[in-house]
Short mmCIF file of C-alpha atoms in Angstrom, two decimals:
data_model
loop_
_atom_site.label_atom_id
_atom_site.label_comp_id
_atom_site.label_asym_id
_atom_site.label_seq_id
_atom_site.Cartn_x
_atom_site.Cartn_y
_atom_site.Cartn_z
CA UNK A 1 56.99 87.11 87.82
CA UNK A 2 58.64 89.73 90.09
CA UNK A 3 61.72 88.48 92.05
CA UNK A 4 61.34 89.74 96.05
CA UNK A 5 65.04 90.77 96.80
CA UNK A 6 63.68 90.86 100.51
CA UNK A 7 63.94 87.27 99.65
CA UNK A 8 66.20 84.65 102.47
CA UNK A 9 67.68 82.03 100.16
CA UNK A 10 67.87 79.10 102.63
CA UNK A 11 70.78 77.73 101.42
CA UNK A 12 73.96 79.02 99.73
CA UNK A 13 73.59 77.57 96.80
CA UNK A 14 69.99 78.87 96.73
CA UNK A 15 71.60 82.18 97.45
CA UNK A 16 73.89 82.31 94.18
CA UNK A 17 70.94 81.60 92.51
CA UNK A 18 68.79 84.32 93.92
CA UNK A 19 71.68 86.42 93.30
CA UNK A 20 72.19 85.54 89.65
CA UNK A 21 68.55 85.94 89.32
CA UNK A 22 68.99 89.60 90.80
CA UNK A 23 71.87 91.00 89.05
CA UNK A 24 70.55 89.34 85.53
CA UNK A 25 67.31 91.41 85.29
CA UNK A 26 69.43 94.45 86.47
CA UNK A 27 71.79 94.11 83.32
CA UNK A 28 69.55 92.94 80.66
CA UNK A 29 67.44 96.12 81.91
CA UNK A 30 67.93 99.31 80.19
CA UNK A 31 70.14 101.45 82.40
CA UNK A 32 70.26 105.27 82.81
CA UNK A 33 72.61 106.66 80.09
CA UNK A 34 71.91 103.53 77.85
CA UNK A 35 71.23 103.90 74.33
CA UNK A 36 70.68 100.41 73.28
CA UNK A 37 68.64 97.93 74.87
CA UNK A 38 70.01 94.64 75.68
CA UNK A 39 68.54 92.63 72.51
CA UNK A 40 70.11 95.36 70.32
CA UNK A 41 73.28 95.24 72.68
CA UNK A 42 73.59 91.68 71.64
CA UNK A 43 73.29 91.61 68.09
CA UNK A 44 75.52 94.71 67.71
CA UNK A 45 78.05 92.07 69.75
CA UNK A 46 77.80 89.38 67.77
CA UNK A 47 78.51 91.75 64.62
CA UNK A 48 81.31 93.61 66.00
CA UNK A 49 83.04 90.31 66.57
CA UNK A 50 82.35 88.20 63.40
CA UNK A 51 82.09 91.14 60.70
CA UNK A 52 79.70 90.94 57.82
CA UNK A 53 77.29 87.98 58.45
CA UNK A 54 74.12 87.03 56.46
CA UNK A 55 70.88 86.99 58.40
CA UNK A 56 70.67 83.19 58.54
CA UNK A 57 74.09 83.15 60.36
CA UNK A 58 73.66 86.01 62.67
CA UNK A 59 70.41 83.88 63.52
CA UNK A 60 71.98 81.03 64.46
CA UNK A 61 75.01 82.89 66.24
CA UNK A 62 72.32 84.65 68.41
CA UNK A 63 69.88 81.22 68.66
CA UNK A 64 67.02 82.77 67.23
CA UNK A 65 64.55 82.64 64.17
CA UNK A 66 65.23 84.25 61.26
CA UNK A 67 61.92 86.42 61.57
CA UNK A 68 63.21 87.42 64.97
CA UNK A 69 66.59 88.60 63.70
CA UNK A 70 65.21 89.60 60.95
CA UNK A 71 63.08 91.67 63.05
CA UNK A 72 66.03 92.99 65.15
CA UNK A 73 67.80 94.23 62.13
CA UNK A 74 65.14 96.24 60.26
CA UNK A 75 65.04 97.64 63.74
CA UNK A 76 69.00 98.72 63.64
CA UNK A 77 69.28 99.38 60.42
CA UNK A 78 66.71 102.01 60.87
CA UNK A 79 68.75 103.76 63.74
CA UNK A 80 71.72 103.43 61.26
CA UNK A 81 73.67 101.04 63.37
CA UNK A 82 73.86 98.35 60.57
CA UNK A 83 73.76 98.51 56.77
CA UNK A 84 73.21 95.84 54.36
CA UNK A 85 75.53 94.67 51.68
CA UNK A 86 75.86 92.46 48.57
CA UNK A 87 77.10 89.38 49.15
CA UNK A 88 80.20 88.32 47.37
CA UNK A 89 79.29 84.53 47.93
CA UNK A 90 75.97 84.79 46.24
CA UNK A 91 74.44 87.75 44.48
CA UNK A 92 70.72 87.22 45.14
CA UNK A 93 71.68 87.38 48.96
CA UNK A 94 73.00 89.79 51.57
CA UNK A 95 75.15 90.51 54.44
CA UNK A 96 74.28 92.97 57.75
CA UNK A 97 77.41 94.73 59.31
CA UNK A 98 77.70 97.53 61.53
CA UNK A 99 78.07 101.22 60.12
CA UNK A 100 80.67 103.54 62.42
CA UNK A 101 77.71 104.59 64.13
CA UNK A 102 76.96 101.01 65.22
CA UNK A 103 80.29 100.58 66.32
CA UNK A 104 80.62 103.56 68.88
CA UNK A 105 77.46 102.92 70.00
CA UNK A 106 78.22 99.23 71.16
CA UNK A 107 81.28 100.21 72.42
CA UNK A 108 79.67 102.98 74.43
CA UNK A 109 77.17 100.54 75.77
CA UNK A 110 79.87 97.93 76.67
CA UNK A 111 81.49 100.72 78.62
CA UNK A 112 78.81 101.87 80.26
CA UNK A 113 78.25 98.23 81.53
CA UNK A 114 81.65 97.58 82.54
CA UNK A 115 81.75 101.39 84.41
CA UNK A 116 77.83 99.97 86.29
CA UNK A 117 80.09 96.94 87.64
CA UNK A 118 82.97 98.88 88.67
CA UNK A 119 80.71 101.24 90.66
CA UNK A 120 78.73 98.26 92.11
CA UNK A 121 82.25 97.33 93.58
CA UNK A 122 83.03 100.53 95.07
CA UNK A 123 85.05 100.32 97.89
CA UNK A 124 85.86 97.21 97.34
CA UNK A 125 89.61 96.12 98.14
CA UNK A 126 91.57 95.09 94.94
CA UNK A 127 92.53 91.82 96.61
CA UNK A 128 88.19 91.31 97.35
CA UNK A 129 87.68 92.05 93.17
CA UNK A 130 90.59 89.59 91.98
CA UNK A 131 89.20 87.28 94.23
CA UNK A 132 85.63 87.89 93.24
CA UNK A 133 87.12 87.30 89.68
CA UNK A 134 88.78 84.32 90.02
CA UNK A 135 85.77 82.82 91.95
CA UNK A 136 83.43 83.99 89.37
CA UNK A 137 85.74 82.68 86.34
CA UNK A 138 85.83 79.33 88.20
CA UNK A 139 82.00 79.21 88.85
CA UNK A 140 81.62 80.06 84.52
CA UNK A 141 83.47 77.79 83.64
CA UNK A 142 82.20 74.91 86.19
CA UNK A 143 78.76 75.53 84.49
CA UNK A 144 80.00 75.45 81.09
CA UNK A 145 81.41 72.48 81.53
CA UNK A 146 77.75 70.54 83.03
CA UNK A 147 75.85 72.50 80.17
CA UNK A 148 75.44 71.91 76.65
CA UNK A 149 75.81 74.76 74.61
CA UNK A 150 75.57 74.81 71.14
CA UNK A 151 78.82 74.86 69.02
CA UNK A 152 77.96 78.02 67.31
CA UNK A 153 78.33 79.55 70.47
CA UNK A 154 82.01 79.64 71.25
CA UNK A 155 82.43 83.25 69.32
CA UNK A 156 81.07 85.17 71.92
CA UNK A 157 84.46 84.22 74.28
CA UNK A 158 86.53 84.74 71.08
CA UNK A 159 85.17 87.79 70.11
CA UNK A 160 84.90 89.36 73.47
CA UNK A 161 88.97 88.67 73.82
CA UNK A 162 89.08 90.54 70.41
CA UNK A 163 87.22 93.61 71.02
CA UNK A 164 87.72 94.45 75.12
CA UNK A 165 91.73 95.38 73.89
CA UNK A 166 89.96 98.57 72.50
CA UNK A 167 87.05 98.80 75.06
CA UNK A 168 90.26 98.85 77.51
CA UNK A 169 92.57 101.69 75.44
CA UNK A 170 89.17 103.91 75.56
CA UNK A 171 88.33 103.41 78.73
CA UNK A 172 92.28 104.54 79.95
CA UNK A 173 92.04 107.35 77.51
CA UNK A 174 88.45 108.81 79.14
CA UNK A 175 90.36 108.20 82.55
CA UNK A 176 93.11 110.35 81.52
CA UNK A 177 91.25 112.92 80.00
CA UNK A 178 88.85 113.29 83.55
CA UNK A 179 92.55 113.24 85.22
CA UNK A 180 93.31 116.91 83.58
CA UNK A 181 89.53 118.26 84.20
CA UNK A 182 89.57 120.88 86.66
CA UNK A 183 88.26 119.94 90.64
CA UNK A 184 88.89 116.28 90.14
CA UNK A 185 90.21 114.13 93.21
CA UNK A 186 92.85 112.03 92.52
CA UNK A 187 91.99 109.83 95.75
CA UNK A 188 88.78 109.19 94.78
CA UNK A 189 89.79 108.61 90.92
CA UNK A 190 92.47 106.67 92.10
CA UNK A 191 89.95 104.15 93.98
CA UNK A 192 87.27 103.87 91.44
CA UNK A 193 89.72 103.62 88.32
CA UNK A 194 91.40 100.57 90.48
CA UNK A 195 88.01 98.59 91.04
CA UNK A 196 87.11 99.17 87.10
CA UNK A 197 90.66 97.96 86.25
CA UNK A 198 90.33 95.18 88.44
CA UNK A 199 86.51 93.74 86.79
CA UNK A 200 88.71 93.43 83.39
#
């Protein structure tokens, strides 16, 4: 079903869900520049956060059947983003984990993402993004707290605080690097570097 973004929710609350419905079809959508789409965004996540897992784990850290995930890592391991390896547990069986390739390519997809919300908050105020952040934490964790979610699912918060400490230190370093290119404009890096700061 198409969404109409002509669409006048009729009340607010019908007009955070409209826009939730909006900006979630946008982001799960693969974006210009993006090398991975979002179901292979995903399970590159959850490996980059929990390390070697076998496929009935990374299944139930993702919520899915094993022939799914099964499905998504033939898929990956074929673009050489994960490998497989013996496990030490239990010989008959095996783990997936990313290769290096696997690893700069979710890290260049998570950056890419982050850089699509900075820009969507261009010339935004810093004061309008904290407070957009803030709001936004508050609403998360509101509907966290009215939904069930399974416990398995609690790594993804974990393992986001692990990994976005190097997302962040690449991010400064590709900002500093565009800072000592020839013809740039330090007002306008100035402004967009301080909205992308500010969606961390």
């Amino acid at each position: 079903m198409q969404v109409n973004d002509a669409y006048t929710p009729q009340t607010p609350i019908e007009g955070v869900m409209h826009a939730f419905t909006r900006i979630g079809r946008r982001l799960k959508a693969k974006q210009p520049g993006d090398t991975l789409d979002h179901s292979a965004h995903v399970v590159l996540f959850a490996l980059r956060c929990n390390g070697a897992l076998r496929l009935s784990d990374l299944a139930g850290k993702l919520e899915l059947d094993a022939s799914t995930a099964s499905r998504h890592v033939r898929s990956l391991e074929q673009l050489g983003l994960i490998r497989r390896s013996p496990d030490p547990d239990d010989g008959r069986a095996f783990r997936v984990e990313l290769t290096e390739q696997g690893i700069e390519q979710w890290e260049a997809s998570a950056r890419h993402r982050m850089e699509l919300l900075g820009a969507a908050m261009e010339g935004w105020s810093e004061e309008d993004v904290q407070t957009f952040e803030r709001l936004m934490t508050r609403f998360a964790d509101g509907v966290a707290a009215h939904t069930e979610a399974p416990s398995s699912a609690a790594w993804a918060d974990k393992g986001w605080a692990a990994v976005a400490p190097r997302l962040q230190s690449a991010a400064a370093q590709r900002r500093t690097d565009k800072d000592s290119a020839p013809g740039s404009d330090p007002a306008a890096r100035e402004n967009n570097d301080n909205n992308l700061e500010s969606t961390r």
